[in-house]
CSV table of C-alpha atoms in Angstrom, one decimal:
chain,number,residue,atom,x,y,z
H,1,UNK,CA,0.0,0.0,0.0
H,2,UNK,CA,2.8,2.4,0.8
H,3,UNK,CA,4.4,1.8,-2.6
H,4,UNK,CA,1.0,2.5,-4.2
H,5,UNK,CA,0.8,5.8,-2.3
H,6,UNK,CA,-2.1,4.6,-0.2
H,7,UNK,CA,-0.2,5.6,2.9
H,8,UNK,CA,-3.2,6.9,4.8
H,9,UNK,CA,-4.8,3.5,4.6
H,10,UNK,CA,-1.5,1.8,5.6
H,11,UNK,CA,-1.4,4.0,8.7
H,12,UNK,CA,-5.0,2.9,9.5
H,13,UNK,CA,-4.0,-0.7,9.3
H,14,UNK,CA,-1.0,-0.2,11.4
H,15,UNK,CA,-3.1,1.6,14.0
H,16,UNK,CA,-5.6,-1.3,14.0
H,17,UNK,CA,-2.7,-3.8,14.5
H,18,UNK,CA,-1.3,-1.7,17.3
H,19,UNK,CA,-4.6,-1.8,19.2
H,20,UNK,CA,-4.8,-5.6,19.0
H,21,UNK,CA,-1.2,-6.5,20.0
H,22,UNK,CA,1.2,-6.0,22.8
H,23,UNK,CA,3.7,-3.1,22.6
H,24,UNK,CA,6.6,-5.6,22.5
H,25,UNK,CA,5.1,-7.4,19.5
H,26,UNK,CA,4.2,-4.2,17.8
H,27,UNK,CA,7.7,-2.7,18.1
H,28,UNK,CA,9.6,-5.9,18.0
H,29,UNK,CA,8.0,-7.0,14.8
H,30,UNK,CA,9.7,-9.7,12.8
H,31,UNK,CA,9.9,-10.5,9.2
H,32,UNK,CA,11.6,-8.4,6.6
H,33,UNK,CA,10.5,-5.0,7.8
H,34,UNK,CA,9.5,-3.9,11.3
H,35,UNK,CA,6.5,-1.8,12.0
H,36,UNK,CA,8.8,1.0,13.2
H,37,UNK,CA,10.7,0.9,9.9
H,38,UNK,CA,7.5,1.0,8.0
H,39,UNK,CA,6.2,4.0,10.0
H,40,UNK,CA,9.5,5.8,9.6
H,41,UNK,CA,9.3,5.2,5.8
H,42,UNK,CA,5.8,6.6,5.6
H,43,UNK,CA,6.4,9.6,7.7
H,44,UNK,CA,9.8,10.3,6.0
H,45,UNK,CA,8.0,10.5,2.7
H,46,UNK,CA,4.6,11.9,3.5
H,47,UNK,CA,4.7,13.0,7.1
H,48,UNK,CA,6.2,15.8,9.1
H,49,UNK,CA,9.2,15.9,11.4
H,50,UNK,CA,7.3,15.8,14.7
H,51,UNK,CA,5.8,12.4,13.6
H,52,UNK,CA,9.2,11.0,12.8
H,53,UNK,CA,10.6,12.1,16.2
H,54,UNK,CA,7.5,10.7,18.0
H,55,UNK,CA,8.1,7.2,16.4
H,56,UNK,CA,11.8,7.3,17.2
H,57,UNK,CA,11.0,8.3,20.8
H,58,UNK,CA,8.4,5.5,21.3
H,59,UNK,CA,10.7,2.9,19.8
H,60,UNK,CA,13.5,3.7,22.1
H,61,UNK,CA,12.2,1.2,24.7
H,62,UNK,CA,12.7,-1.5,22.0
H,63,UNK,CA,16.3,-1.1,20.7
H,64,UNK,CA,15.9,-3.7,18.0
H,65,UNK,CA,13.0,-1.9,16.5
H,66,UNK,CA,15.2,0.8,15.0
H,67,UNK,CA,18.4,0.2,13.2
H,68,UNK,CA,21.2,2.6,12.5
H,69,UNK,CA,20.1,2.7,8.8
H,70,UNK,CA,16.6,3.6,10.0
H,71,UNK,CA,17.9,6.5,12.1
H,72,UNK,CA,20.1,7.7,9.2
H,73,UNK,CA,17.1,7.7,6.8
H,74,UNK,CA,15.1,9.6,9.4
H,75,UNK,CA,17.9,12.1,9.8
H,76,UNK,CA,18.0,12.6,6.0
H,77,UNK,CA,14.3,13.1,5.9
H,78,UNK,CA,14.4,15.6,8.7
H,79,UNK,CA,17.2,17.5,7.0
H,80,UNK,CA,15.1,17.6,3.8
H,81,UNK,CA,12.2,19.0,5.9
H,82,UNK,CA,14.5,21.8,7.1
H,83,UNK,CA,14.5,20.3,10.5
H,84,UNK,CA,18.3,19.8,10.6
H,85,UNK,CA,18.5,20.5,14.3
H,86,UNK,CA,16.2,17.6,15.0
H,87,UNK,CA,18.3,15.4,12.8
H,88,UNK,CA,21.4,16.3,14.8
H,89,UNK,CA,19.5,15.6,18.0
H,90,UNK,CA,18.8,12.1,16.8
H,91,UNK,CA,22.6,11.7,16.3
H,92,UNK,CA,23.3,13.0,19.7
H,93,UNK,CA,20.7,10.8,21.4
H,94,UNK,CA,22.1,7.8,19.5
H,95,UNK,CA,25.7,8.6,20.6
H,96,UNK,CA,24.6,8.6,24.3
H,97,UNK,CA,22.9,5.2,23.9
H,98,UNK,CA,24.9,3.3,21.3
H,99,UNK,CA,27.8,3.9,18.9
H,100,UNK,CA,27.2,5.8,15.7
H,101,UNK,CA,28.3,4.2,12.5
H,102,UNK,CA,29.3,5.7,9.2
H,103,UNK,CA,25.8,6.1,7.9
H,104,UNK,CA,24.9,8.1,11.0
H,105,UNK,CA,27.9,10.4,10.3
H,106,UNK,CA,27.0,10.9,6.7
H,107,UNK,CA,23.4,11.7,7.8
H,108,UNK,CA,24.9,14.2,10.3
H,109,UNK,CA,26.9,15.8,7.5
H,110,UNK,CA,23.8,16.2,5.5
H,111,UNK,CA,22.0,17.8,8.5
H,112,UNK,CA,24.8,20.3,9.1
H,113,UNK,CA,24.8,21.3,5.4
H,114,UNK,CA,21.0,21.7,5.5
H,115,UNK,CA,21.5,24.2,8.2
H,116,UNK,CA,24.2,26.0,6.1
H,117,UNK,CA,27.0,24.9,8.5
H,118,UNK,CA,29.2,23.1,6.0
H,119,UNK,CA,32.3,23.6,8.1
H,120,UNK,CA,30.9,21.3,10.8
H,121,UNK,CA,31.4,18.4,8.3
H,122,UNK,CA,35.1,18.5,9.1
H,123,UNK,CA,34.3,18.2,12.8
H,124,UNK,CA,32.3,15.1,12.1
H,125,UNK,CA,35.2,13.6,10.0
H,126,UNK,CA,37.5,14.1,13.0
H,127,UNK,CA,35.0,12.5,15.4
H,128,UNK,CA,34.5,9.6,13.0
H,129,UNK,CA,38.3,9.0,13.2
H,130,UNK,CA,38.3,9.4,17.0
H,131,UNK,CA,35.8,6.7,17.3
H,132,UNK,CA,38.0,4.4,15.2
H,133,UNK,CA,35.7,4.4,12.3
H,134,UNK,CA,38.0,4.9,9.3
H,135,UNK,CA,36.5,7.2,6.7
H,136,UNK,CA,36.1,5.5,3.4
H,137,UNK,CA,35.4,6.6,-0.2
H,138,UNK,CA,31.7,7.0,0.6
H,139,UNK,CA,32.3,9.3,3.6
H,140,UNK,CA,34.9,11.4,1.7
H,141,UNK,CA,32.8,11.5,-1.4
H,142,UNK,CA,29.9,12.8,0.6
H,143,UNK,CA,32.0,15.5,2.3
H,144,UNK,CA,33.4,16.6,-1.1
H,145,UNK,CA,29.9,16.8,-2.6
H,146,UNK,CA,28.8,18.9,0.4
H,147,UNK,CA,31.7,21.3,-0.1
H,148,UNK,CA,31.2,21.3,-3.9
H,149,UNK,CA,27.6,22.6,-3.4
H,150,UNK,CA,29.0,25.5,-1.4
H,151,UNK,CA,32.0,26.1,-3.7
H,152,UNK,CA,29.8,26.3,-6.8
H,153,UNK,CA,27.4,28.8,-5.2
H,154,UNK,CA,27.7,32.6,-5.1
H,155,UNK,CA,28.2,32.5,-1.3
H,156,UNK,CA,31.0,34.4,0.4
H,157,UNK,CA,32.4,31.0,1.5
H,158,UNK,CA,32.8,29.5,-2.0
H,159,UNK,CA,36.6,30.0,-2.0
H,160,UNK,CA,36.9,28.3,1.4
H,161,UNK,CA,34.8,25.4,0.3
H,162,UNK,CA,36.9,25.0,-2.8
H,163,UNK,CA,40.0,24.9,-0.7
H,164,UNK,CA,38.4,22.3,1.5
H,165,UNK,CA,37.7,20.1,-1.5
H,166,UNK,CA,41.4,20.2,-2.3
H,167,UNK,CA,42.3,19.2,1.2
H,168,UNK,CA,39.8,16.3,1.2
H,169,UNK,CA,41.2,15.0,-2.1
H,170,UNK,CA,44.8,15.2,-0.7
H,171,UNK,CA,43.7,13.3,2.3
H,172,UNK,CA,42.1,10.6,0.2
H,173,UNK,CA,45.3,10.2,-1.9
H,174,UNK,CA,47.3,9.9,1.3
H,175,UNK,CA,45.0,7.2,2.6
H,176,UNK,CA,45.3,5.5,-0.8
H,177,UNK,CA,41.5,5.6,-1.3
H,178,UNK,CA,40.2,5.4,-4.9
H,179,UNK,CA,39.1,8.6,-6.5
H,180,UNK,CA,36.3,8.5,-9.0
H,181,UNK,CA,36.1,10.7,-12.1
H,182,UNK,CA,33.1,12.4,-10.5
H,183,UNK,CA,35.1,13.4,-7.5
H,184,UNK,CA,38.0,14.7,-9.7
H,185,UNK,CA,35.5,16.7,-11.8
H,186,UNK,CA,34.1,18.4,-8.7
């Protein structure tokens, strides 16, 4: 139903299921996709950021209900809805409970850029390394793309962002990470 854009009907069915089952079964789920993942998917596409935050808050009691990938997707959805502060709060809450993975850091980078704080991306890269998560091509590629957006704009920080791209490329070469043509073109 969600794929057919009948999301309101899907929400009704989920509500009916919730009324007839225990909270542990509702949030624990089973199968390919948990109820929490389904709700986050619906609200990320058609909902609003308060609904996303409410689902994440309710599911905290059941840690297996929400994966790091789910949180990252929710963070990206929040950033798209101009609620980048809420996205960063999810990352902060996750850090206090469990360790963040690379997906969470990439989602955090997106959130900072949505708030026009592209320099914070470098802080996240440093934090990533401090937590012994080695930045790979994906992480560097995302950071370069973020800086490229700023560098190709008419903002006062375009020159600084272009310099940052140069530093990121140098760092990638020093780490012997592969550079794609797309990254070189940026």
